[in-house]
Short mmCIF file of C-alpha atoms and ligand atoms in Angstrom, two decimals:
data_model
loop_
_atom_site.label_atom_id
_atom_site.label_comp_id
_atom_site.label_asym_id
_atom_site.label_seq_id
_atom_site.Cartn_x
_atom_site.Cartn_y
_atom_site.Cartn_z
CA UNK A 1 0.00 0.00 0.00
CA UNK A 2 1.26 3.67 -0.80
CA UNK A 3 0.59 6.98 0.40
CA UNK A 4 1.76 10.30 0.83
CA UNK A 5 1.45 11.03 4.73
CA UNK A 6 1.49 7.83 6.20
CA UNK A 7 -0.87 8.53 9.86
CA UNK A 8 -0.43 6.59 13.08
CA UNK A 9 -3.29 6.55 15.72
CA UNK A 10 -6.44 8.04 15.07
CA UNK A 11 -7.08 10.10 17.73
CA UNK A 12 -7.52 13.99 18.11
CA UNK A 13 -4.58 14.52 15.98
CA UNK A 14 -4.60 11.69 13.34
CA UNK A 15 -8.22 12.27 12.05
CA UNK A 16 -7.59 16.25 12.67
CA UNK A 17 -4.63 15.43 10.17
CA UNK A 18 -5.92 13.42 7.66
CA UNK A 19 -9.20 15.93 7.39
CA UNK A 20 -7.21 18.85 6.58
CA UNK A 21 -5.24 17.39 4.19
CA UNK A 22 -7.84 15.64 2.30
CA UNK A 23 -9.22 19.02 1.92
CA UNK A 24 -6.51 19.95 -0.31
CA UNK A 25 -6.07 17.09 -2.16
CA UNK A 26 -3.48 15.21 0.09
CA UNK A 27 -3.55 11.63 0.28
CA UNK A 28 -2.89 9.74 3.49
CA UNK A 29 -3.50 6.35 5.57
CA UNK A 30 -4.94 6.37 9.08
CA UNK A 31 -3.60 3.53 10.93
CA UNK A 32 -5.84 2.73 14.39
CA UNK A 33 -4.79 -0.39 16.74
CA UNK A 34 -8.35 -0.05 18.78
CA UNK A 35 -11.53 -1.36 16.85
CA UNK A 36 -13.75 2.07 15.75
CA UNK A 37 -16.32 1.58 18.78
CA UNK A 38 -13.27 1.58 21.84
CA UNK A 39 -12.16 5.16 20.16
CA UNK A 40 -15.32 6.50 20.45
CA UNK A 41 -16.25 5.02 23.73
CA UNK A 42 -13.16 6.80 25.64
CA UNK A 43 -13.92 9.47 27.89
CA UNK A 44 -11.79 11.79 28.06
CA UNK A 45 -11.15 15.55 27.47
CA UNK A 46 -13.94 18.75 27.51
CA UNK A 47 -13.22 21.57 27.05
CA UNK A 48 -12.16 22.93 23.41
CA UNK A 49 -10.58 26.46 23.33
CA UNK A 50 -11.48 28.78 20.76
CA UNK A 51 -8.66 28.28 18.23
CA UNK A 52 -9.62 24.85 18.68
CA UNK A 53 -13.30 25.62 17.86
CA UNK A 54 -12.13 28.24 14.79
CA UNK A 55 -10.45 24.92 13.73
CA UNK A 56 -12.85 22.42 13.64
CA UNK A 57 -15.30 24.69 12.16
CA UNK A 58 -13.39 26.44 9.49
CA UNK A 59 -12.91 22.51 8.21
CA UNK A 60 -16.54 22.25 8.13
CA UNK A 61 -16.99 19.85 11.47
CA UNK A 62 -18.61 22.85 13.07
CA UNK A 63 -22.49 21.03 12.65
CA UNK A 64 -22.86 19.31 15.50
CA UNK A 65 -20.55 21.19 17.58
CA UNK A 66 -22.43 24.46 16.65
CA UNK A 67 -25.89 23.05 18.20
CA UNK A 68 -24.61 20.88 20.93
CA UNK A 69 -21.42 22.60 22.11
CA UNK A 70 -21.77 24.92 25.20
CA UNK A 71 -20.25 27.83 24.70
CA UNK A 72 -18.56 28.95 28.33
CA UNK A 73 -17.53 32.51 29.12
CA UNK A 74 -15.91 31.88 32.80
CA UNK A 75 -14.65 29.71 34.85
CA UNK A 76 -15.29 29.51 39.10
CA UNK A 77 -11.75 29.09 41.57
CA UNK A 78 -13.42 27.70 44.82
CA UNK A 79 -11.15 28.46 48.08
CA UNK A 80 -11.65 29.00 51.72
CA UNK A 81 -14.76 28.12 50.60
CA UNK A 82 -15.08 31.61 48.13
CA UNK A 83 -15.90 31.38 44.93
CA UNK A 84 -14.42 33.66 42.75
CA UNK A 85 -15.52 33.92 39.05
CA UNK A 86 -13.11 34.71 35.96
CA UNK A 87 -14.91 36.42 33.27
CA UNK A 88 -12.98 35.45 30.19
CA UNK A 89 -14.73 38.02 27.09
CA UNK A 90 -13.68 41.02 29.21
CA UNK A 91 -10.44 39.94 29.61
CA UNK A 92 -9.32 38.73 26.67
CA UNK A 93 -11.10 40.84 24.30
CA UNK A 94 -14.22 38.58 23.68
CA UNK A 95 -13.08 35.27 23.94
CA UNK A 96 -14.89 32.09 25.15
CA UNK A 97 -14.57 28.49 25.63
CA UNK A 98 -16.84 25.32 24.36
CA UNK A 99 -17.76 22.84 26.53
CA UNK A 100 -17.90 19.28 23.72
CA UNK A 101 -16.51 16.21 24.54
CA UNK A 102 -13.62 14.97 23.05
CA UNK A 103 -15.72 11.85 21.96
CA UNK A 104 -18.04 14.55 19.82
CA UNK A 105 -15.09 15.68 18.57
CA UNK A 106 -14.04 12.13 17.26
CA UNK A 107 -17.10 11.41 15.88
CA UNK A 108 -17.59 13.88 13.79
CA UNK A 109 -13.76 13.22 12.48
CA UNK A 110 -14.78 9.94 11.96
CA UNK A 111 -18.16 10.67 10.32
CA UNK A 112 -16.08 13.08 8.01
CA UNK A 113 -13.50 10.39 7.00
CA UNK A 114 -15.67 8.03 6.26
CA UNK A 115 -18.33 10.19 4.16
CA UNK A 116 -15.10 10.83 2.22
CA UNK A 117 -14.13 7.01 1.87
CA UNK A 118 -10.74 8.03 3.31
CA UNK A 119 -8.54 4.82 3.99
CA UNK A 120 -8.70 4.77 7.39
CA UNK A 121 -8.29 1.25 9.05
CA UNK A 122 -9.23 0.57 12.62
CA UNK A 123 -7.83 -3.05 14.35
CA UNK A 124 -4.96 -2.01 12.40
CA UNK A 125 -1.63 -2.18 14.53
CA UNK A 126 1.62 -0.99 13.55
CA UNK A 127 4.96 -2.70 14.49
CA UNK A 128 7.66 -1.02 12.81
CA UNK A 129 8.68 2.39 11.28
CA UNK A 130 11.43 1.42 8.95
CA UNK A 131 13.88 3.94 6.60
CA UNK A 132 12.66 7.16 8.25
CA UNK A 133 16.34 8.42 6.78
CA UNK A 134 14.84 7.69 3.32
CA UNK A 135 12.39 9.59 1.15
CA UNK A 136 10.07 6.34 1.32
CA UNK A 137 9.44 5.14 4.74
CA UNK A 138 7.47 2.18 5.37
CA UNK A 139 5.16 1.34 8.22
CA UNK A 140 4.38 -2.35 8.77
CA UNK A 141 1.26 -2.89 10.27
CA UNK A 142 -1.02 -5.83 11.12
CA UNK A 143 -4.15 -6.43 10.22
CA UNK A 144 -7.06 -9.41 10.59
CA UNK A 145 -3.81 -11.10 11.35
CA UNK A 146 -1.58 -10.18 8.63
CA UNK A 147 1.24 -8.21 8.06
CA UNK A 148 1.42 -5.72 5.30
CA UNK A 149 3.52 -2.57 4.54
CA UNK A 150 2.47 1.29 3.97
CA UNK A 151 5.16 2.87 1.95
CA UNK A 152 4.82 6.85 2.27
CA UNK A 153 6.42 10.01 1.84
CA UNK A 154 6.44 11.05 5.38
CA UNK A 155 5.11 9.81 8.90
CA UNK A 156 3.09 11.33 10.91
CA UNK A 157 3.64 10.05 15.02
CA UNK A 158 0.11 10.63 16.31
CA UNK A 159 -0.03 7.64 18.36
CA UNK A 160 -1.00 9.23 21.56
CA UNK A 161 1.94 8.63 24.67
CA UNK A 162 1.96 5.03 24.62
CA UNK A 163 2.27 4.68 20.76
CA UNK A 164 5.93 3.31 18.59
CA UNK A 165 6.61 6.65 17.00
CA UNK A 166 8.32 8.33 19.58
CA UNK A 167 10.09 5.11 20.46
CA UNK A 168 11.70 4.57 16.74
CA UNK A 169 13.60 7.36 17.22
CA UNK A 170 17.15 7.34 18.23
CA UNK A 171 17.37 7.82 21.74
CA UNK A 172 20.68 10.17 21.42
CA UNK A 173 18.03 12.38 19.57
CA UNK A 174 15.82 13.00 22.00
CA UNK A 175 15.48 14.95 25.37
CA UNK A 176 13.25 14.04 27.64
CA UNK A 177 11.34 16.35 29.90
CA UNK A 178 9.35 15.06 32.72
CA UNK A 179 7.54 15.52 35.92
CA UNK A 180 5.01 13.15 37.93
CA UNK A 181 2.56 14.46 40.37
CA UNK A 182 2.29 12.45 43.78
CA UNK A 183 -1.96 12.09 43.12
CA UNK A 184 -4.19 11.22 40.72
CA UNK A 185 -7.55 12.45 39.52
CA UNK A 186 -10.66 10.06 40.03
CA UNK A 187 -13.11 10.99 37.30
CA UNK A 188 -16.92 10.26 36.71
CA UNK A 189 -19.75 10.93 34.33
CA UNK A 190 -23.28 10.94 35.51
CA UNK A 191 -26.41 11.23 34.69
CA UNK A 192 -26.99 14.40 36.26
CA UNK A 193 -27.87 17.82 35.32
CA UNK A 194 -24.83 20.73 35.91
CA UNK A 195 -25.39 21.99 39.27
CA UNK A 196 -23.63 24.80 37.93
CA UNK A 197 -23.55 26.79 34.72
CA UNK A 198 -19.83 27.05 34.71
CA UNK A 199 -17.11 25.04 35.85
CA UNK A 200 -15.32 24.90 39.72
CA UNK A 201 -12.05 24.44 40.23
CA UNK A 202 -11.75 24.05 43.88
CA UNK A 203 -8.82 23.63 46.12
CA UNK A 204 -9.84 22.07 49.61
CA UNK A 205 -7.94 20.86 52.53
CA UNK A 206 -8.79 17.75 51.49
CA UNK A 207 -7.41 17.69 48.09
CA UNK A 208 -8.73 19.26 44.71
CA UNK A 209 -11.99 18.86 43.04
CA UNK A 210 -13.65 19.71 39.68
CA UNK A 211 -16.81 20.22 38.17
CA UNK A 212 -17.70 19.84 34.69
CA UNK A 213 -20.11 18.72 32.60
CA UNK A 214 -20.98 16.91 28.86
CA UNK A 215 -24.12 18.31 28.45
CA UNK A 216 -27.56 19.67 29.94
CA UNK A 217 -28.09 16.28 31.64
CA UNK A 218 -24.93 15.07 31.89
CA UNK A 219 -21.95 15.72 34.54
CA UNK A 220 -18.68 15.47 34.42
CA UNK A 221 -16.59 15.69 38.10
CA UNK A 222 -13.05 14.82 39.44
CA UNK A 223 -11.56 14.73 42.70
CA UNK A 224 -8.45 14.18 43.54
CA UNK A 225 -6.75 10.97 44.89
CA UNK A 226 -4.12 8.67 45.79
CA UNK A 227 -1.67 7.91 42.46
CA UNK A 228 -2.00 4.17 43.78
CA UNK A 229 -5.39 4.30 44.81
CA UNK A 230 -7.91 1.72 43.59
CA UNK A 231 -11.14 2.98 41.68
CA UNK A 232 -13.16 -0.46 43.37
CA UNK A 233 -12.09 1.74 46.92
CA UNK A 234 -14.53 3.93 45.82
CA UNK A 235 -18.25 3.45 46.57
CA UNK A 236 -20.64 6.27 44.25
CA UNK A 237 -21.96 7.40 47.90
CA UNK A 238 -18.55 7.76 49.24
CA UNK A 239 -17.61 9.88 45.60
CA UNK A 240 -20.86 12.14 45.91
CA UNK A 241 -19.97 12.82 49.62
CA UNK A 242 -16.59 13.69 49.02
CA UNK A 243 -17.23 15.59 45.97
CA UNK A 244 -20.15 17.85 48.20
CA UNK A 245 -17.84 18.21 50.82
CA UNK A 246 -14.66 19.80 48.56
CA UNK A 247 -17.58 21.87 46.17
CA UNK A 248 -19.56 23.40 48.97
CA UNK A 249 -19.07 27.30 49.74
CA UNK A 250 -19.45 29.07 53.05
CA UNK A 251 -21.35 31.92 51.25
CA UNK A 252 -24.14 31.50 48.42
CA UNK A 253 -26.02 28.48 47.60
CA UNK A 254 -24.94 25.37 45.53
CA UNK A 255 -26.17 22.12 45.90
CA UNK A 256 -24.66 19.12 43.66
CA UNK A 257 -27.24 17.19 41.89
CA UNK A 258 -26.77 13.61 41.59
CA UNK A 259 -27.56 11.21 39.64
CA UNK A 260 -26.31 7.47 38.29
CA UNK A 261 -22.41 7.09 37.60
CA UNK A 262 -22.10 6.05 34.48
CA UNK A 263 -18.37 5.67 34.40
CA UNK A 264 -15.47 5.82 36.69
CA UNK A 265 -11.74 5.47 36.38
CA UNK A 266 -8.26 7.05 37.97
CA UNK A 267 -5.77 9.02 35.74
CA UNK A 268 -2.34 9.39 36.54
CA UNK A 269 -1.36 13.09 36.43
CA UNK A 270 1.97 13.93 34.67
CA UNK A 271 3.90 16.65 32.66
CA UNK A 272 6.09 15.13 29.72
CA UNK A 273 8.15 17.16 26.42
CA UNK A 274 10.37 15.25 24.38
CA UNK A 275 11.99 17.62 21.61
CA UNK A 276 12.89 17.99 18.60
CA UNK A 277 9.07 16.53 17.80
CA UNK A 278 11.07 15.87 14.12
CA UNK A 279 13.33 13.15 13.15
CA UNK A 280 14.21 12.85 9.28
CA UNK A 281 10.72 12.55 7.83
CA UNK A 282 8.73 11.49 10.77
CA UNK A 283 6.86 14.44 12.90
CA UNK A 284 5.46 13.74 16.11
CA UNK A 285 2.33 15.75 17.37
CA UNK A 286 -0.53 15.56 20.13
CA UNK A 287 0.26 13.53 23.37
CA UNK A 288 3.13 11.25 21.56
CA UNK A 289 4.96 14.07 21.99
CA UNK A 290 3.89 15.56 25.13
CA UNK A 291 1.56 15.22 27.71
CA UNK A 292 0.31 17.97 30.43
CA UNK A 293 -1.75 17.53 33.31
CA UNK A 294 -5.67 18.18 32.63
CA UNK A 295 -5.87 20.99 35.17
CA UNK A 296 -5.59 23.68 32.53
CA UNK A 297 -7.96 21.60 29.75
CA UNK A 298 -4.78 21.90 27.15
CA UNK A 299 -4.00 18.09 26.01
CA UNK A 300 -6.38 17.60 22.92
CA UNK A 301 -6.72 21.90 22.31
CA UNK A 302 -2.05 21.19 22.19
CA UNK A 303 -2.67 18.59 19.37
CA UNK A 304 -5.21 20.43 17.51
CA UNK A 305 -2.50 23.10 17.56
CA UNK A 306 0.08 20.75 16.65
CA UNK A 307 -2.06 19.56 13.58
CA UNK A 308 -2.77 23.42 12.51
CA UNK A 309 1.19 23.46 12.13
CA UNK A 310 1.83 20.20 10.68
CA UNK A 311 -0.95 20.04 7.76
CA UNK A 312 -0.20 23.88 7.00
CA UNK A 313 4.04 22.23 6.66
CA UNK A 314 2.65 19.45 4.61
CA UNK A 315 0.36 21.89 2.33
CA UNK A 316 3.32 24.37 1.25
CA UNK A 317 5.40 21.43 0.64
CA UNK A 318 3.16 19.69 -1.92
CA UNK A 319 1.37 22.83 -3.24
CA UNK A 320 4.70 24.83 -3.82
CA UNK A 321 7.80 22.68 -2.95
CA UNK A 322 8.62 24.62 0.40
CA UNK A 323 10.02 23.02 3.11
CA UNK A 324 9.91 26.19 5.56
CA UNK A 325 7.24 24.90 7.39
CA UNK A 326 8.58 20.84 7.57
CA UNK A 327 12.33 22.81 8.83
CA UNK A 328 10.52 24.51 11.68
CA UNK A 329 7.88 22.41 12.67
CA UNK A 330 9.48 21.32 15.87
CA UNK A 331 10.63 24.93 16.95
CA UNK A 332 7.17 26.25 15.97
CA UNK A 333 5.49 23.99 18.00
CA UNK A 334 7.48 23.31 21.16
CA UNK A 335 7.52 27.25 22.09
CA UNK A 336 3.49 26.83 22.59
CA UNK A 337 3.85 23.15 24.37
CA UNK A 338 6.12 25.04 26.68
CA UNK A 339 3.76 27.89 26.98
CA UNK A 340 0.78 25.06 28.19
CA UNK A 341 3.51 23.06 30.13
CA UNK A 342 3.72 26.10 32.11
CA UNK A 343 0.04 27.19 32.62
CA UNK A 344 -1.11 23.43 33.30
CA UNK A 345 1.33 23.37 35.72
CA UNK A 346 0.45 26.48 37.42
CA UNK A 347 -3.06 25.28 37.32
CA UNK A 348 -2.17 21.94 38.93
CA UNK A 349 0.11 23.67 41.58
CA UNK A 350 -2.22 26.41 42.49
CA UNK A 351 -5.37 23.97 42.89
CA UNK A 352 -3.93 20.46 44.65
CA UNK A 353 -3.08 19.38 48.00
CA UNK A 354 0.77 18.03 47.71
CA UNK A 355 1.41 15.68 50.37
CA UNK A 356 4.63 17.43 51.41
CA UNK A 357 2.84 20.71 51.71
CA UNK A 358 2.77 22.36 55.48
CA UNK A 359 0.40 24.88 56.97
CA UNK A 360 2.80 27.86 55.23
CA UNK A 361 2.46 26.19 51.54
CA UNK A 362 -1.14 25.96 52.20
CA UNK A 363 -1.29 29.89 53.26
CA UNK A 364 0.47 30.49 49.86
CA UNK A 365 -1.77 28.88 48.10
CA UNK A 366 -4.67 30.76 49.36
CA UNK A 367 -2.71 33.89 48.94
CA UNK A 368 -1.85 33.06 45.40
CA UNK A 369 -5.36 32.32 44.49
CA UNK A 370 -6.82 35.27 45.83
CA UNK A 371 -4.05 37.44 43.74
CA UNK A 372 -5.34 35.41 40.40
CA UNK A 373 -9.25 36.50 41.08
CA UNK A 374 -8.09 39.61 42.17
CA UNK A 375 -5.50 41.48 40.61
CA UNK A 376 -6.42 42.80 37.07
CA UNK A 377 -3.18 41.47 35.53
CA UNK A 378 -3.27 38.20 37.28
CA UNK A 379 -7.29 37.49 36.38
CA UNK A 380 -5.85 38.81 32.49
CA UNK A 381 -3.08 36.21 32.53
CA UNK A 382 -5.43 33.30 33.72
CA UNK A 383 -7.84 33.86 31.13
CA UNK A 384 -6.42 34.14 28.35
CA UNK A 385 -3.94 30.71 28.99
CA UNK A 386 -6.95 29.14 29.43
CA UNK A 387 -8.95 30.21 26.24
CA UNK A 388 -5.97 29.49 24.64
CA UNK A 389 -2.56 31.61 23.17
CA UNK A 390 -2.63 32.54 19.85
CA UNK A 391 -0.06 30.21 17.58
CA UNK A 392 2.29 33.03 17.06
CA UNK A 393 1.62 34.35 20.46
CA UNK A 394 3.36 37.46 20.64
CA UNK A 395 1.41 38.67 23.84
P1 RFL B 401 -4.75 9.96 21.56
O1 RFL B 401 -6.11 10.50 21.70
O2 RFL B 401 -4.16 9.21 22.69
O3 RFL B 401 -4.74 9.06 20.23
C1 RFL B 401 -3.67 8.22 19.90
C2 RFL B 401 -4.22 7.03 19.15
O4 RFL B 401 -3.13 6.21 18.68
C3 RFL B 401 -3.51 4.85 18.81
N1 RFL B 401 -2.28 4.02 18.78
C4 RFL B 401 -1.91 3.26 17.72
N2 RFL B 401 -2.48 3.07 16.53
C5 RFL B 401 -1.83 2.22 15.65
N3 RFL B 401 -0.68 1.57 15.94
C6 RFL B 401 -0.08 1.75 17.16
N4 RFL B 401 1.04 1.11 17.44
C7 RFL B 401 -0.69 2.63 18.10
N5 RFL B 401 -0.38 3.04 19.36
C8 RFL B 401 -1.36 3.87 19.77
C9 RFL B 401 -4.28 4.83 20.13
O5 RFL B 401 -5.12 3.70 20.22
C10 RFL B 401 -5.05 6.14 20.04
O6 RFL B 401 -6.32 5.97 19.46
O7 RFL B 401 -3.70 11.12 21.20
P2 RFL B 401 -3.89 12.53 20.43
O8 RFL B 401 -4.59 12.36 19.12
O9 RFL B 401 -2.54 13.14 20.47
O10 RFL B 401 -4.88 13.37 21.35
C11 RFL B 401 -4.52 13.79 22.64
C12 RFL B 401 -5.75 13.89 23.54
O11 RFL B 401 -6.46 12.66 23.47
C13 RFL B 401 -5.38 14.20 25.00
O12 RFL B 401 -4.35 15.16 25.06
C14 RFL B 401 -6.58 14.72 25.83
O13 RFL B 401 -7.56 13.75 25.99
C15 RFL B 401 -6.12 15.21 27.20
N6 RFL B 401 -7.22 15.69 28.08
C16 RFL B 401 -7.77 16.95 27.92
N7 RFL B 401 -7.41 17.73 26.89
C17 RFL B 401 -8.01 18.95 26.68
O14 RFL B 401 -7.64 19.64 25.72
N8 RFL B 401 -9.03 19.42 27.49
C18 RFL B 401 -9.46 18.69 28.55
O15 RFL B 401 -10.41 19.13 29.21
C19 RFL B 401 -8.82 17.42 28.81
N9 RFL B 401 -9.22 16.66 29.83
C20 RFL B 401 -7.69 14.88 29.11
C21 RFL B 401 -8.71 15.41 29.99
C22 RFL B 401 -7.24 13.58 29.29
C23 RFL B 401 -7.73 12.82 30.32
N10 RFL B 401 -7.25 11.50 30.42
C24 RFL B 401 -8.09 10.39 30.47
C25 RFL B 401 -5.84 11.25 30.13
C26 RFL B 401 -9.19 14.66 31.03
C27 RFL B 401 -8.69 13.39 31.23
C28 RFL B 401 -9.21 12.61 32.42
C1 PHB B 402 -13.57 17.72 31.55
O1 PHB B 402 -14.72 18.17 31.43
O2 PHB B 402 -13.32 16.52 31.33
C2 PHB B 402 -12.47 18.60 31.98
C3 PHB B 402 -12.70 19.96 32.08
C4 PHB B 402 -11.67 20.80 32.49
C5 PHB B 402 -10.43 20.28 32.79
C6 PHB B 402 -10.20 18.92 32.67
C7 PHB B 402 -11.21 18.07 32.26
O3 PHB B 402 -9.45 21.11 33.20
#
């Protein structure tokens, strides 16, 4: 088999990929090792910024997301027991967030792909990356239990953190960069209405807590935990207490609505940057080349930024022979990752409970947070990290 961009993994960044260059006439081959119904059935990220949603919509995947999405212009930091509301039009000059899951996101992808009888091939594991030095790689790949071989002009790594296409490149090449956080975040989705119409980020004595939702009858919360904790520790009655306790306020009203928990698992929390995200003719993007903590909601909005970058590269190269964009992929693209690294892990600093941490770090905390909701500057910076920096952020 023979293509020109050769695609590993079809998440975020793989379908993202193959969309945009389809659009201008740019063959490529998706490559998925989970079947088509585990891809969609992963729960995982919410909240799209609005480059993200400029994005999707501009490549005409804005349908769905333009009726369903939920279109969010603050955020509330829970301390103390105050809430304290960041407005985020007013302080970055009209700018909002969408609430849409990350599994809306991939089904439209998919939808689009397929509509467009693009070759993309789910159960369909690859093994190998082989003459990345060459101008024709080849990716061998198995599928319905044979082996066959995708011969392309490039590869494109989108194979999430645990995929093979950071790991075929020499290790002299790379640097890694990497931090683990002693917790973990427990997650659930229930079938609950919002009990809010934005989302908390609260930091508690015992430990953080989050509140988000899917949709008008669906939530979406997360409390922190132990990194070795056990999600069959967990009872639903003990996770609704727990999550009252850390949401409630000492002024104002909120009550949590409940409802049945519809899914529950533990995520390890970690920062990771390997660089250069280029090696000969394969480019890494999305979480194969870094992951961040979800505190700040950047993982899928960094690969949809990576993919704006990388199809862009790929366009000017066939359209006009110009390998500007290819030469400075990695440099383009690892100044924003380092821009998220930092806010996410701000975020994650600011919000959890660090089991080192005495009264003093706890004081600073609460002193910190109040400066964020407080000081013009401070409110200014928060927002607009979290609806997103422009590409060529210049500030
Ligand atoms: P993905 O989505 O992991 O996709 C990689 C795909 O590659 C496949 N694969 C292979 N395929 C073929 N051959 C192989 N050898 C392969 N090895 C792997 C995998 O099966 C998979 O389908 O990576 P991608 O596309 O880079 O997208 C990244 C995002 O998924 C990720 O950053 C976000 O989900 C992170 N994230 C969040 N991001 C946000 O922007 N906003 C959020 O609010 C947010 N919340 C979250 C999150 C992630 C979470 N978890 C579960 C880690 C909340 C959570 C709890
Ligand atoms: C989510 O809704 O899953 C979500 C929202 C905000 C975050 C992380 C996850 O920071």
């Amino acid at each position: 088999m023979k293509t020109q961009i050769g695609i590993i993994g079809a998440g975020p960044a793989g379908l993202l990929l193959s969309h945009l260059l389809s659009l201008q006439g740019i063959d490529s081959v998706v490559l998925e090792s989970r079947s088509q119904d585990y891809v969609i059935g992963r729960v995982r990220a919410g909240v799209l910024e609005q480059g993200t949603v400029d994005t999707l919509k501009a490549a005409g995947l804005g349908g769905r997301l333009e009726n369903e999405g939920l279109e969010h212009e603050g955020i509330e930091l829970l301390f103390n027991g105050i809430a304290r509301r960041i407005d985020f039009p007013s302080l970055t000059k009209g700018k909002k967030v969408t609430v849409y899951g990350q599994k809306e996101v991939i089904i439209d992808l998919i939808a689009a792909r397929q509509a467009a009888k693009a070759k993309l091939y789910f159960e369909a594991k690859a093994s190998k990356i082989e003459g990345l030095e060459s101008d024709k790689p080849v990716i061998h790949f198995e599928k319905d239990g044979q082996q066959h071989r995708l011969e392309c002009d490039f590869v494109a790594g989108c194979d999430g953190f645990h995929g093979i296409a950071r790991k075929s490149i020499p290790n002299d090449v790379l640097t890694v960069y990497e931090r683990e956080y002693p917790f973990a975040w427990l997650g659930i989705l229930a079938e609950a209405a919002p009990s809010s119409h934005e989302l908390i980020y609260a930091n508690t004595e015992s430990g953080f807590a989050l509140h988000s939702m899917r949709s008008p009858s669906i939530s979406r919360n997360y409390l922190q935990c132990d990194p070795k904790d056990d999600i069959a520790n967990w009872s639903d009655e003990q996770i609704w207490q727990e999550l009252s306790q850390r949401l409630a306020r000492k002024e104002g009203s909120f009550h949590l609505n409940t409802g049945k928990i519809i899914e529950k698992s533990i995520t390890a929390m970690r920062s990771f940057v390997v660089e250069p995200m280029r090696y000969k003719n394969l480019f890494l993007a999305g979480d194969s080349a870094h992951i961040v903590p979800p505190t700040g909601a950047k993982g899928m909005n960094l690969a949809v930024a990576d993919i704006r970058i990388l199809s862009k590269a790929f366009i000017d190269f066939y359209k006009q022979t110009d390998t500007n964009g290819l030469d400075s992929y990695s440099e383009t693209c690892l100044r924003r990752v380092w821009l998220a690294m930092r806010f996410s892990w701000w975020m994650t600093s600011l919000l959890h409970k660090f089991p080192d941490d005495d009264a003093f770090a706890y004081k600073l905390q609460l002193a910190q947070l109040d400066y964020a909701t407080t000081s013009l500057a401070a409110k200014t910076s928060l927002a607009e990290n979290y609806v997103g920096l422009d590409l060529d952020f210049k500030g």
